[in-house]
Each structure stands twice: as structure tokens, then as C-alpha cells.
CSV table of C-alpha atoms and ligand atoms in Angstrom, one decimal:
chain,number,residue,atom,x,y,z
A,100,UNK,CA,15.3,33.4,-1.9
A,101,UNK,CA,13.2,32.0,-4.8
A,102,UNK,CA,9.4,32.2,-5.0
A,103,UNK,CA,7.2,29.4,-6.5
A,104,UNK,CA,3.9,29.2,-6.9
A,105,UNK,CA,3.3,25.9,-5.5
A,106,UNK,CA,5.5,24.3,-2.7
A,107,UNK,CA,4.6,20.5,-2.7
A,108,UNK,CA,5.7,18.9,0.6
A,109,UNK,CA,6.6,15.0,0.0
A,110,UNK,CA,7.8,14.0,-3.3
A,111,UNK,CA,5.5,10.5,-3.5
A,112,UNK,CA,3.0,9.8,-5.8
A,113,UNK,CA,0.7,12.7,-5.0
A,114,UNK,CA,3.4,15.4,-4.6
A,115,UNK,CA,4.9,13.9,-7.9
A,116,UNK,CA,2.1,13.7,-10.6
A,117,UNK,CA,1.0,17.3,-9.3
A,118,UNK,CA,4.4,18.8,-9.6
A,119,UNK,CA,4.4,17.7,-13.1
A,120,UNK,CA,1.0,18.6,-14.1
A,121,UNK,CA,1.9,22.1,-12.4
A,122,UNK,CA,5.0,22.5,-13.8
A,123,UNK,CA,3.7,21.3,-17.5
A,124,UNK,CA,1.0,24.1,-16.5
A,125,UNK,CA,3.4,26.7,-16.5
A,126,UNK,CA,3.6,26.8,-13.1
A,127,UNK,CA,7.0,27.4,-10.6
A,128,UNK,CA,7.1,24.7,-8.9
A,129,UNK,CA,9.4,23.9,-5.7
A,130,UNK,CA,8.9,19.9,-4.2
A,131,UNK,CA,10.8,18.9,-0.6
A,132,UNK,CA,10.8,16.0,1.3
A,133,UNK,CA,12.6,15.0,4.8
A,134,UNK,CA,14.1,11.8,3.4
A,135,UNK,CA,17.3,11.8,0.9
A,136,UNK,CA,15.5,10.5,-1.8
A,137,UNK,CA,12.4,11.2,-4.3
A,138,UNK,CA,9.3,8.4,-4.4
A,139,UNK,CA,8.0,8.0,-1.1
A,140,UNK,CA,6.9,4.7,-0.6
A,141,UNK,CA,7.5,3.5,-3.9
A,142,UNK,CA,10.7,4.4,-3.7
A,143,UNK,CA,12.8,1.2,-5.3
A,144,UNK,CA,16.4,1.5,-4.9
A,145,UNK,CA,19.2,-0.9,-6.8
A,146,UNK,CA,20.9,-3.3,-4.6
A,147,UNK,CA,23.4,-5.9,-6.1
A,148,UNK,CA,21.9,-5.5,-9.4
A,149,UNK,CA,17.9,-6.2,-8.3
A,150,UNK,CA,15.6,-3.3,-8.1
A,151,UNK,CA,14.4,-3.5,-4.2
A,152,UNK,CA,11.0,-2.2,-3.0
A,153,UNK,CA,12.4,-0.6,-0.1
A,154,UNK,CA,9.1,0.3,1.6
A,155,UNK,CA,7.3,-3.2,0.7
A,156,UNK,CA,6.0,-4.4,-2.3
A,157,UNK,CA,4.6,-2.2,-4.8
A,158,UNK,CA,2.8,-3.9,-7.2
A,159,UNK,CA,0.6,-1.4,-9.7
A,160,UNK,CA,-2.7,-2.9,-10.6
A,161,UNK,CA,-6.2,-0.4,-12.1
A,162,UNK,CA,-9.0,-1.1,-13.7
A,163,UNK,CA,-8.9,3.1,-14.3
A,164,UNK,CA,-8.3,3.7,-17.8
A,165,UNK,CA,-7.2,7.0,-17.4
A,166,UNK,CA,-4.9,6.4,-14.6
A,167,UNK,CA,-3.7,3.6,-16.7
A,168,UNK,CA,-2.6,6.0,-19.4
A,169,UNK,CA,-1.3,8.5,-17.3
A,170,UNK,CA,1.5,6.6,-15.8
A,171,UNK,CA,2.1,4.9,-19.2
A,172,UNK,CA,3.6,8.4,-19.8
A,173,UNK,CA,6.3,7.3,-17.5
A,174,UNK,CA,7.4,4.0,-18.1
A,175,UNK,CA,6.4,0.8,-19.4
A,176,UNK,CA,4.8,-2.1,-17.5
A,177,UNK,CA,6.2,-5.6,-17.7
A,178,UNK,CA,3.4,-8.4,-17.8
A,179,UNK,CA,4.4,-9.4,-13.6
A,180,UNK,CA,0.9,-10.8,-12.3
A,181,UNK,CA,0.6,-10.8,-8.3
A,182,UNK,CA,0.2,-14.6,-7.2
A,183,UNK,CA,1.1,-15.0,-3.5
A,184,UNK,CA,1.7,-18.0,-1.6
A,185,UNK,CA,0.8,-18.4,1.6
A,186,UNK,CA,2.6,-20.5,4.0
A,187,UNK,CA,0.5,-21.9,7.8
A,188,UNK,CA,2.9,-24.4,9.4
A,189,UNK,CA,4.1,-27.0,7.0
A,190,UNK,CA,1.1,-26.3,4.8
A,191,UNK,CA,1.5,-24.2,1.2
A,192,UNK,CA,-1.6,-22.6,0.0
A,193,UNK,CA,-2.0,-20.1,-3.2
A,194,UNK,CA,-3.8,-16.7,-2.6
A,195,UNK,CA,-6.1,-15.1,-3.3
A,196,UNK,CA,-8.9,-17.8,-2.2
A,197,UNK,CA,-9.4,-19.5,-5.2
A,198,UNK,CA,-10.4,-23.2,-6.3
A,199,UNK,CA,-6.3,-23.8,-5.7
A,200,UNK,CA,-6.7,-22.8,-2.2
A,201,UNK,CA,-9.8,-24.4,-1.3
A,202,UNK,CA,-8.7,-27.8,-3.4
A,203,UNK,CA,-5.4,-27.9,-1.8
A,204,UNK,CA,-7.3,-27.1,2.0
A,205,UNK,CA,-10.6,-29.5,1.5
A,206,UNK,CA,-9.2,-32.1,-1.5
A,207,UNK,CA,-12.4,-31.4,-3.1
A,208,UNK,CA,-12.1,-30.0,-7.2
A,209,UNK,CA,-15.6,-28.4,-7.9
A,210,UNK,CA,-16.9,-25.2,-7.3
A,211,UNK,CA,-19.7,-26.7,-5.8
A,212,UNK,CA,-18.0,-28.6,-3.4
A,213,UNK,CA,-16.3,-25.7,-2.5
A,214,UNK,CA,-19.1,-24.2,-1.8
A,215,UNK,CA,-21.2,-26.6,0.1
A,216,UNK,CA,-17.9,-27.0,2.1
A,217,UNK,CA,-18.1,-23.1,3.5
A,218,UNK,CA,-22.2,-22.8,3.2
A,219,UNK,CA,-21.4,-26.0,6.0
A,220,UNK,CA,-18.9,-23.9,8.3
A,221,UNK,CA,-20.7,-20.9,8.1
A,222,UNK,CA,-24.1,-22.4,8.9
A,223,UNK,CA,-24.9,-22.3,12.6
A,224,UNK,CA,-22.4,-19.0,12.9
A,225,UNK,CA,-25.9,-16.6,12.9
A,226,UNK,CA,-23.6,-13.5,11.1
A,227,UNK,CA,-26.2,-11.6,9.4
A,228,UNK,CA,-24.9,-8.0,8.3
A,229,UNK,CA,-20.7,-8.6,9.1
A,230,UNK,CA,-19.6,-6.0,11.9
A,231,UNK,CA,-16.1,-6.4,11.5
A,232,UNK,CA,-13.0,-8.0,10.0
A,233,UNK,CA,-13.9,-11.7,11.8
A,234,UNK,CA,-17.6,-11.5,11.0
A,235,UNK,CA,-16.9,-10.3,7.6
A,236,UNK,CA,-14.0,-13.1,6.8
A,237,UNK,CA,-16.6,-16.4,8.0
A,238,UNK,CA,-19.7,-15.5,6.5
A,239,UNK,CA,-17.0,-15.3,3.4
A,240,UNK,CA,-14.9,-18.6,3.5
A,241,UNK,CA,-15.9,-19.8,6.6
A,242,UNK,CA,-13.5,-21.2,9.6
A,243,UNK,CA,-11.0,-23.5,7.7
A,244,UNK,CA,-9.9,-20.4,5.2
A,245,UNK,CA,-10.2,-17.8,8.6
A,246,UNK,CA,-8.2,-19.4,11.2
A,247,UNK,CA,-5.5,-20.8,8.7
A,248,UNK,CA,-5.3,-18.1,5.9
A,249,UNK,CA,-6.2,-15.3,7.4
A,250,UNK,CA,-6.5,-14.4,11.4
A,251,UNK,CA,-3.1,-14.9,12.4
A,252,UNK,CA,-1.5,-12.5,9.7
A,253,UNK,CA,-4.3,-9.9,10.2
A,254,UNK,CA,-3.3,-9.4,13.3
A,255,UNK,CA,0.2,-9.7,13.1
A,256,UNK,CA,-0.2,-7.2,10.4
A,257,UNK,CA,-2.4,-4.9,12.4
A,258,UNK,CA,-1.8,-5.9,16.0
A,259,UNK,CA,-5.4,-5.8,16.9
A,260,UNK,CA,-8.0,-8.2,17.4
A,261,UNK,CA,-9.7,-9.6,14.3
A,262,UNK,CA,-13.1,-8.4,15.8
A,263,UNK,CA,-11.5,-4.8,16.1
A,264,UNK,CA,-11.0,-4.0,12.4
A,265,UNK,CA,-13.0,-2.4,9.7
A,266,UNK,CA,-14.7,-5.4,7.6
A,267,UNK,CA,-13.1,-3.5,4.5
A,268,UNK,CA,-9.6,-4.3,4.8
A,269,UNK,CA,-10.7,-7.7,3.9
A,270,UNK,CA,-12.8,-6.9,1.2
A,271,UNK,CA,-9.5,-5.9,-0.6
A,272,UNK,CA,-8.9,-9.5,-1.9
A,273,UNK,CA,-11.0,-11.4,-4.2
A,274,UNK,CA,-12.8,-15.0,-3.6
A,275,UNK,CA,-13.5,-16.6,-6.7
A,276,UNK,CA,-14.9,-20.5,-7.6
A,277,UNK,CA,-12.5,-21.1,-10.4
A,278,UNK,CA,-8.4,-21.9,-10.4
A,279,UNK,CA,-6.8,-18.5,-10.6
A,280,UNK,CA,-4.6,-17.1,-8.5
A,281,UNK,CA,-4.3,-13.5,-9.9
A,282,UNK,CA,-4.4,-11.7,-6.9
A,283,UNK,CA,-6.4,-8.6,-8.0
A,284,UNK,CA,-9.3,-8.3,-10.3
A,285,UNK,CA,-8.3,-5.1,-11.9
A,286,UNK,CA,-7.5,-5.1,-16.0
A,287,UNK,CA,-4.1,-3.8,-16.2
A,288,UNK,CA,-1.5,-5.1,-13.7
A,289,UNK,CA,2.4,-5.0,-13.7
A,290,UNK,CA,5.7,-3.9,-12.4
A,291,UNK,CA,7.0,-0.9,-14.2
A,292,UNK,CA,10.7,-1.8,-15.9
A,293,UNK,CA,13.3,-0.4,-14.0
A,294,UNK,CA,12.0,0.7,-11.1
A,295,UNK,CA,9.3,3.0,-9.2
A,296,UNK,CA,11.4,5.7,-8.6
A,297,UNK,CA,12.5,6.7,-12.3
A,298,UNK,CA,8.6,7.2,-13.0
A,299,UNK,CA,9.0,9.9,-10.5
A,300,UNK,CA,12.3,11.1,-11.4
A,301,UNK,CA,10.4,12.0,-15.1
A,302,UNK,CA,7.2,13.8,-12.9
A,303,UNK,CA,9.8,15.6,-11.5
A,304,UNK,CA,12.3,16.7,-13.8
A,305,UNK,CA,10.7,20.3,-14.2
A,306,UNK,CA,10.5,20.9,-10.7
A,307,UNK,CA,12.7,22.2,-8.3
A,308,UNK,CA,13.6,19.5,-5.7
A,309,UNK,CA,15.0,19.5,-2.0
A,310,UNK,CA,16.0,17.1,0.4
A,311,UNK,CA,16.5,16.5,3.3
A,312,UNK,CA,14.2,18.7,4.5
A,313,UNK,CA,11.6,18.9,7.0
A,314,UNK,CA,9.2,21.4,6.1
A,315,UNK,CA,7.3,21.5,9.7
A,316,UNK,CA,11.0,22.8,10.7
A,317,UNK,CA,12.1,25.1,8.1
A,318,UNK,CA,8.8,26.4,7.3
A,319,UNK,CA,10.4,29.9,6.4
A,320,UNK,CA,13.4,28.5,3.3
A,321,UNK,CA,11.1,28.9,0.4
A,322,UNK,CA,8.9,31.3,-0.2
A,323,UNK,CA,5.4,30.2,-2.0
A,324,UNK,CA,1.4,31.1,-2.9
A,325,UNK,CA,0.3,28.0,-2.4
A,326,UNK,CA,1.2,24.9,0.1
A,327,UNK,CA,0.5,21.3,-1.5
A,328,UNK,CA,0.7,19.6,1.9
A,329,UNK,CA,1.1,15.5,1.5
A,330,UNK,CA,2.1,14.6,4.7
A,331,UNK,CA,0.7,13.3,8.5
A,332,UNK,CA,-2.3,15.6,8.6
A,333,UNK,CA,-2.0,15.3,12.5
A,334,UNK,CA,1.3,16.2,12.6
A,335,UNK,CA,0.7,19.6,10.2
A,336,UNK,CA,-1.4,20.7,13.0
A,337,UNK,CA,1.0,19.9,16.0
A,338,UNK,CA,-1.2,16.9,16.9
A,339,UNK,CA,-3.7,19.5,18.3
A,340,UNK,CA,-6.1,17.0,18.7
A,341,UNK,CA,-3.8,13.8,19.7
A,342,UNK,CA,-2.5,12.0,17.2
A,343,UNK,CA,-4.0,9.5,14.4
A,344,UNK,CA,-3.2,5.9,14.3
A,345,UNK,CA,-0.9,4.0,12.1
A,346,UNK,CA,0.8,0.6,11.5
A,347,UNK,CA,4.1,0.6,10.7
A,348,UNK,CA,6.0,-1.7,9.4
A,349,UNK,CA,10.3,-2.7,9.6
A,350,UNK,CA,12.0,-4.7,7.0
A,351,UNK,CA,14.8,-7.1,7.5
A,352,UNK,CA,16.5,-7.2,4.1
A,353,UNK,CA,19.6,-9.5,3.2
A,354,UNK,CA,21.2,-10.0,0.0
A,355,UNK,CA,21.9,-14.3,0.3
A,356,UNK,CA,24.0,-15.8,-2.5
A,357,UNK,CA,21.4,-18.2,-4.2
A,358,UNK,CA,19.7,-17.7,-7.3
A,359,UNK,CA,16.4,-18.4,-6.1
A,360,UNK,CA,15.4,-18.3,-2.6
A,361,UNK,CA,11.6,-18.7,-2.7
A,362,UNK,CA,10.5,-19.2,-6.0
A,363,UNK,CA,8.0,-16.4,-5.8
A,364,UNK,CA,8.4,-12.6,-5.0
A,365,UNK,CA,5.8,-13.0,-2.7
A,366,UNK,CA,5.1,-15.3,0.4
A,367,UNK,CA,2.9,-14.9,3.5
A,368,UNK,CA,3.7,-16.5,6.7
A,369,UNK,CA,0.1,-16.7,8.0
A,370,UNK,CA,0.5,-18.4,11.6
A,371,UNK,CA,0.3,-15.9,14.3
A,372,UNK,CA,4.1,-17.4,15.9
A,373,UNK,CA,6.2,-16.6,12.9
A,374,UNK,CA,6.9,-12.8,14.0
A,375,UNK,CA,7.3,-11.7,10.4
A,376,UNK,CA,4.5,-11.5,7.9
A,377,UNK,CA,5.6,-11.9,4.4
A,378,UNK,CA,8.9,-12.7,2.4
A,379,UNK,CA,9.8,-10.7,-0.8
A,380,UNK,CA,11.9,-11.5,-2.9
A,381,UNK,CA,12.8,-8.9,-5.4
A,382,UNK,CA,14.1,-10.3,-8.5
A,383,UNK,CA,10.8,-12.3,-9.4
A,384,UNK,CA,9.2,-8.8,-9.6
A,385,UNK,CA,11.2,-8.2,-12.8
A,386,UNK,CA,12.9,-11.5,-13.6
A,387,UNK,CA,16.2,-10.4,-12.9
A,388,UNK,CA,18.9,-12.3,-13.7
A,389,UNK,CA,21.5,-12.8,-10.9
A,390,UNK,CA,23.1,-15.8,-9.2
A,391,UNK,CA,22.4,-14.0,-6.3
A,392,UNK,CA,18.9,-12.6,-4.6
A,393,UNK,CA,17.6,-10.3,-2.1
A,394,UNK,CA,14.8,-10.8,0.2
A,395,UNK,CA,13.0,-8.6,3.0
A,396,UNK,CA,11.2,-9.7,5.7
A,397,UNK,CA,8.4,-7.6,6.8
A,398,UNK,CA,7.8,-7.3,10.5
A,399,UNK,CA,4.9,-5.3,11.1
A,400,UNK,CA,4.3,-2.4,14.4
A,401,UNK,CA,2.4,0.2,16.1
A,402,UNK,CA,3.7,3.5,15.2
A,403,UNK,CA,5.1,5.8,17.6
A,404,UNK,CA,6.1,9.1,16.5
A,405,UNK,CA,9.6,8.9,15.0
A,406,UNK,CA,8.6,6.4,12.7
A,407,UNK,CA,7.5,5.6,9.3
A,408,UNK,CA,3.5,5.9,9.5
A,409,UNK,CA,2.3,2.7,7.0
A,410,UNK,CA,-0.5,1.9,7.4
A,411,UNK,CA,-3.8,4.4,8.6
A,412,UNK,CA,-5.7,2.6,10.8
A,413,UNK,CA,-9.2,2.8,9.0
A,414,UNK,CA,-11.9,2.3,12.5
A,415,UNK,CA,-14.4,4.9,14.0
A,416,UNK,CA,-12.3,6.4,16.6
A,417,UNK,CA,-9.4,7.2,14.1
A,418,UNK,CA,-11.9,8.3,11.6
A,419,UNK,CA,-13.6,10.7,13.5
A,420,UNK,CA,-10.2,11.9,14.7
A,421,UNK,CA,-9.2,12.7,11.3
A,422,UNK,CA,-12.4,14.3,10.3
A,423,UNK,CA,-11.1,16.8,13.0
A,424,UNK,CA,-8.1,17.6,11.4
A,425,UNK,CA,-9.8,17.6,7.8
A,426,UNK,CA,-12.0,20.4,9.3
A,427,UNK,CA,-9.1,22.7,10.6
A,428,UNK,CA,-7.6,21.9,7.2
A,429,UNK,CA,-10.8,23.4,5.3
A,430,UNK,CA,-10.4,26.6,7.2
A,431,UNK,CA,-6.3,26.6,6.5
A,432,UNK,CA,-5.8,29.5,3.8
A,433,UNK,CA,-3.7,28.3,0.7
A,434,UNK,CA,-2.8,25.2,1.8
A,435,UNK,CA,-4.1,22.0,0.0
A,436,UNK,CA,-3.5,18.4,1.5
A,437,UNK,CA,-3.4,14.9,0.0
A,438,UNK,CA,-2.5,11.3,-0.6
A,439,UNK,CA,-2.2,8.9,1.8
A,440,UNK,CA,-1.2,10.5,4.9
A,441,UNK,CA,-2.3,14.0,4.1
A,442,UNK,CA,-5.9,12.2,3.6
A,443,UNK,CA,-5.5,9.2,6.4
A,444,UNK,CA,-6.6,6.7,3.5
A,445,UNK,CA,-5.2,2.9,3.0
A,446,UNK,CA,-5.0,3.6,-0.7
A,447,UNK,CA,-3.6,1.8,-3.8
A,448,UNK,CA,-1.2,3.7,-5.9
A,449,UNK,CA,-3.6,3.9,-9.0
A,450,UNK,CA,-6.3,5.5,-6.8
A,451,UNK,CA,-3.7,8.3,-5.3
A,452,UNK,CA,-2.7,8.7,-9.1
A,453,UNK,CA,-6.3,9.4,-9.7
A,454,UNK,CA,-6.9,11.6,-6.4
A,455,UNK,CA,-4.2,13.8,-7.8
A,456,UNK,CA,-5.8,14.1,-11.2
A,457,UNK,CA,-9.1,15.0,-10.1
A,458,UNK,CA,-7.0,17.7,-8.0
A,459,UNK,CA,-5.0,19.0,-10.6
A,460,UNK,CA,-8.5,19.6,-12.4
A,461,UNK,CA,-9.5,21.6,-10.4
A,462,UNK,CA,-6.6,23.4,-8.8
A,463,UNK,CA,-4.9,24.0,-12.4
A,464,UNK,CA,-8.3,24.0,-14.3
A,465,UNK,CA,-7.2,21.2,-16.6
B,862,UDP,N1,-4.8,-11.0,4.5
B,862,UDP,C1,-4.9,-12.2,5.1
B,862,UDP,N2,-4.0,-13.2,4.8
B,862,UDP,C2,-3.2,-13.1,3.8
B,862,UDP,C3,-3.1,-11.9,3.1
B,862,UDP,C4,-3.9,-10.8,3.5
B,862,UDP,O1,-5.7,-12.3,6.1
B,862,UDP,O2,-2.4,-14.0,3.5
B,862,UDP,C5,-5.7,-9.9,4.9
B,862,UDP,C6,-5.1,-9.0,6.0
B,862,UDP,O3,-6.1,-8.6,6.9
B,862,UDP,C7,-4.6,-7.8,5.2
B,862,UDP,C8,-5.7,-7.7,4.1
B,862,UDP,O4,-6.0,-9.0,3.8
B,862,UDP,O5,-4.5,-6.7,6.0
B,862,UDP,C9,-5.3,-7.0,2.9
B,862,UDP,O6,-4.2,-7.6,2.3
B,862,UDP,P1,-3.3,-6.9,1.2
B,862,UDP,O7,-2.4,-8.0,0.6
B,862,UDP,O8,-4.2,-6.2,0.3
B,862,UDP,O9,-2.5,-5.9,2.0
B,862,UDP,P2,-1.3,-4.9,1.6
B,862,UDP,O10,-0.6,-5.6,0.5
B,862,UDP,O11,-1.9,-3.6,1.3
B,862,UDP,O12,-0.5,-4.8,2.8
């Protein structure tokens, strides 16, 4: 049996940018995963010729210089900037909310207008310091924006009550008073050429991989000094403590034989009756060229164990859960955890890229 100095368990972006750092440290370094492939949720696989986000949409967007650089290392960025539509009934809106979105909803063209036109809906509403997703989403656009744009897909997408979610999940996306419908505010933005998983097929290529393997199963195959531990925290510790919460979500993906299905790679279905919430379409991600496409529909779900844990739902009971786990995981000798389930964080990729940085720091004292 070989012996490495650092087993990484889950070969996604964490695992991945610390094997290599390891690895490039001199280190042996030995990554597994239960899946039969490398990337974790960025994992994009080919399908007819189109580069397909097989666990949703991926689109890499930081204001972080040095995260910027880093992953420059592995690839280069085409100039793809995130403009979704969003679709209530027979109406078409662009996202984020934006002087397209509020002309289109209101038929009004300045800024102030805009404004007076919320300042008016969310007068007489009496929300002072926002308690939770609803609160927070009036006292920003008011009712017209809330029950069109955004309370039907929030909780399709999270299957709770708009009044049960963290305020913070819709702080993710921007409001702006001018016409542009750049759906982040961050400096660099793209879609890296080729694919997702070639950027961690170069992090990897020094490191020993395995598949196919679940390491809560086999724990004895490999022997190691240290554990790099990047999966379900919960489930590391048997669930001692009942297990964290998560949305999941399925995709229904089809390969249809038109060029262009929905003339963007990105379309939300915001009513609460269509069951799906969005529509990808692949190709516009790079511009392939194919007289054929491939879409996914995203149908979004509670987790139950068995399945793919998406999303970590962010509210008090769940966080105090985790800070349970994170405790037994201070006291577990050698073993390091990280990223997004082995932190129970609803991160972007830059910031796990940057997570992992700060941790190779200080493990590897770069
Ligand atoms: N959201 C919404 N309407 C939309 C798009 C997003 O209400 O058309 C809300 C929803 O609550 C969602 C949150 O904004 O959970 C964050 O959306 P984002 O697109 O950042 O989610 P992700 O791409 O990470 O799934």
C-alpha cells in the first residue's frame, strides 16, 4: 500500500487547487472521490460537441485579484458576461434589476421614476431593519419586482416560505438605476475555454487520483498523515448530531436539433407553477457552433440522503447545527475540512478558490 502525506477527499475546487499547491510543495499527494469523474460541481462534460455544465451553470466571476491570477494558471477566460432573462407568464424581463427591468415592468425610462415608483410600494410596508428574504426583497424593489421577479422562484428554488430564508441569499444580486444587465458586479467575469474540468485536470496532474471511491467506506485503502476532508461535514461524523440541510437540485437535459433554442444560456422561469426554475442552454456559454443545442432544465428539491447536497441551507437552526459539527471537527486530530460542504457555505467558486489559498498558507507555509 502507498503512503502520502496528504489524502484529499473530493476532487472539486478545494480538493483540487490544494492537491496542486501540495503536490508543487513537494508533497505526496493521493486525491479520491465517490463519483467517476474529477471537478465536482464544476464538472462540464462534452455532449454532441457543447461543453455541458452538468451540475448547473458555472459561471466564474471575482473581484479577487489574486484568485483571478491563480486560476489564470489553468486556462484562459473567454469575454461570456452573465445576462439572464427572466420569464413570469407571457412577460420577458432582463436580470439583474436594472433600468431594463424596471422600464420594461413600469414603462417609465429614468432612474428617478424608477425610484419614486418603489419609494411608492414600499411606503406604508413599515419594514425597518429586513428580517428575512420577503422583508429584505420589498424594502429593495418593492412589490411589483417581489411578487413577479422574485417570490415564486425563491421558493421554488428553496422550497420554503419567502419569510423563512436568510435576507442574504438575496443580497447576492445587484440593483442598479442604470440599463445594464451584467448580472454580477465583480471585475473579471467569464467562462473558461474548454471546459471546467480541464482546469482541474492541470491541478491535478501531479497527484495521485482515485475513483470511484467512497472514503467513509474504505477508510483503510490508503494510508496517509494528514486527511483533507471536503465533503458533507455531517456525514464525516455519522450524522451524530442529525443531519444538516440542503437543496438539491435534478436536471432534465435534452440534446434538440435546432441551432438556437433560447437565445440566451440563461433563462428563469419565475412563476411559482412552472415546476422548473431555469433553462440553460449550453452553447451560448462559449458560442459554440452546432446546428444542434443542448438544454437542462433545473428542477430544484429537498435533499434526502442519497442525493447530491446543492445547496446548504444558510438559517439559524442549520447554522447552529453545523457549528456542532465544526466543533467535533476542531478536536479531530490530522484531519482538515473544507469547501462547500465540508464548511456548509453557499459559496462562489472564486471564494472556495480563495478559502483554499489561505489554507494552503498556512498548512504548507506558502
Ligand atoms: N432570485 C430570484 N429571481 C431570479 C433569480 C434569483 O428571486 O430570477 C433569487 C433567489 O432567491 C435565488 C437568489 O436570488 O436563490 C440568488 O440567485 P443566484 O442566481 O445568485 O443563485 P445561484 O445561481 O447561486 O443558484
Amino acid at each position: 500500500m502507498s503512503h502520502y502525506d496528504y489524502l484529499v477527499v473530493g476532487a472539486g475546487l478545494f480538493g483540487c487547487v490544494f492537491a496542486h499547491e501540495a503536490a508543487k510543495a513537494g508533497k505526496r499527494v493521493c486525491v479520491i472521490d465517490r463519483r467517476d469523474h474529477i471537478a465536482g460541481n464544476v464538472y462540464t462534460k462534452e455532449q454532441a460537441g457543447i461543453n455541458v455544465h452538468v451540475y448547473g451553470a458555472h459561471i466564474f466571476h471575482t473581484s479577487d485579484e489574486r484568485v483571478w491570477r491563480y486560476i489564470n494558471q489553468f486556462c484562459t477566460f473567454n469575454h461570456y458576461i452573465n445576462s439572464p432573462i427572466a420569464i413570469y407568464k407571457d412577460e420577458l424581463y432582463n436580470l439583474p434589476f436594472n433600468m431594463n427591468t424596471f422600464s420594461k415592468l413600469w414603462g417609465i425610462r429614468t432612474p428617478d421614476e424608477a425610484k419614486q415608483k418603489i419609494a411608492s410600494q414600499i411606503e406604508g410596508l413599515g419594514i425597518k431593519e429586513p428580517k428575512n428574504l420577503e422583508e429584505q426583497a420589498l424594502s429593495l424593489v418593492g412589490t411589483d419586482v417581489y411578487e413577479k421577479l422574485i417570490k415564486g422562484y425563491t421558493e421554488k428554488q428553496w422550497g420554503r416560505d419567502c419569510k423563512d430564508l436568510p435576507a442574504s441569499i438575496i443580497r447576492r444580486l445587484p440593483l442598479r438605476f442604470i440599463y445594464d444587465n451584467n448580472y454580477f458586479n465583480d471585475r473579471y467575469q467569464g467562462i473558461p475555454e474548454g471546459g471546467y474540468t480541464r482546469i482541474c485536470e492541470k491541478m491535478l496532474e501531479q497527484a495521485e487520483i482515485r475513483l470511484n471511491e467512497d472514503f467513509l467506506s474504505s477508510k483503510n485503502q490508503v494510508s496517509y498523515d494528514k486527511l483533507i476532508y471536503t465533503g458533507q461535514i455531517d456525514e464525516y461524523f455519522g450524522y451524530e448530531y442529525g443531519p444538516l440541510e440542503y437543496r438539491s437540485v435534478r436536471f432534465e437535459t435534452e440534446e434538440l436539433p435546432v441551432e438556437n433554442y433560447q437565445g440566451n444560456a440563461v433563462v428563469n422561469y419565475t412563476e411559482r407553477e412552472v415546476p422548473y426554475t431555469r433553462i440553460i442552454e449550453h452553447k451560448h456559454f462559449e458560442n459554440t457552433q452546432a446546428p444542434h443545442t443542448v438544454i437542462s432544465r433545473e428542477f430544484s428539491a429537498e435533499w434526502q440522503q442519497g442525493m447530491e447536497p446543492y445547496y446548504p441551507i444558510g438559517d439559524g437552526k442549520n447554522l447552529a447545527l453545523y457549528e456542532k459539527y465544526r466543533q467535533l471537527a476542531e478536536k479531530e486530530e490530522n484531519v482538515c475540512f473544507g469547501g462547500r460542504l465540508g464548511s456548509y457555505k453557499y459559496y462562489d467558486m472564486d471564494k472556495v478558490i480563495g478559502e483554499a489559498l489561505d489554507f494552503c498558507g498556512k498548512e504548507l507555509g506558502q
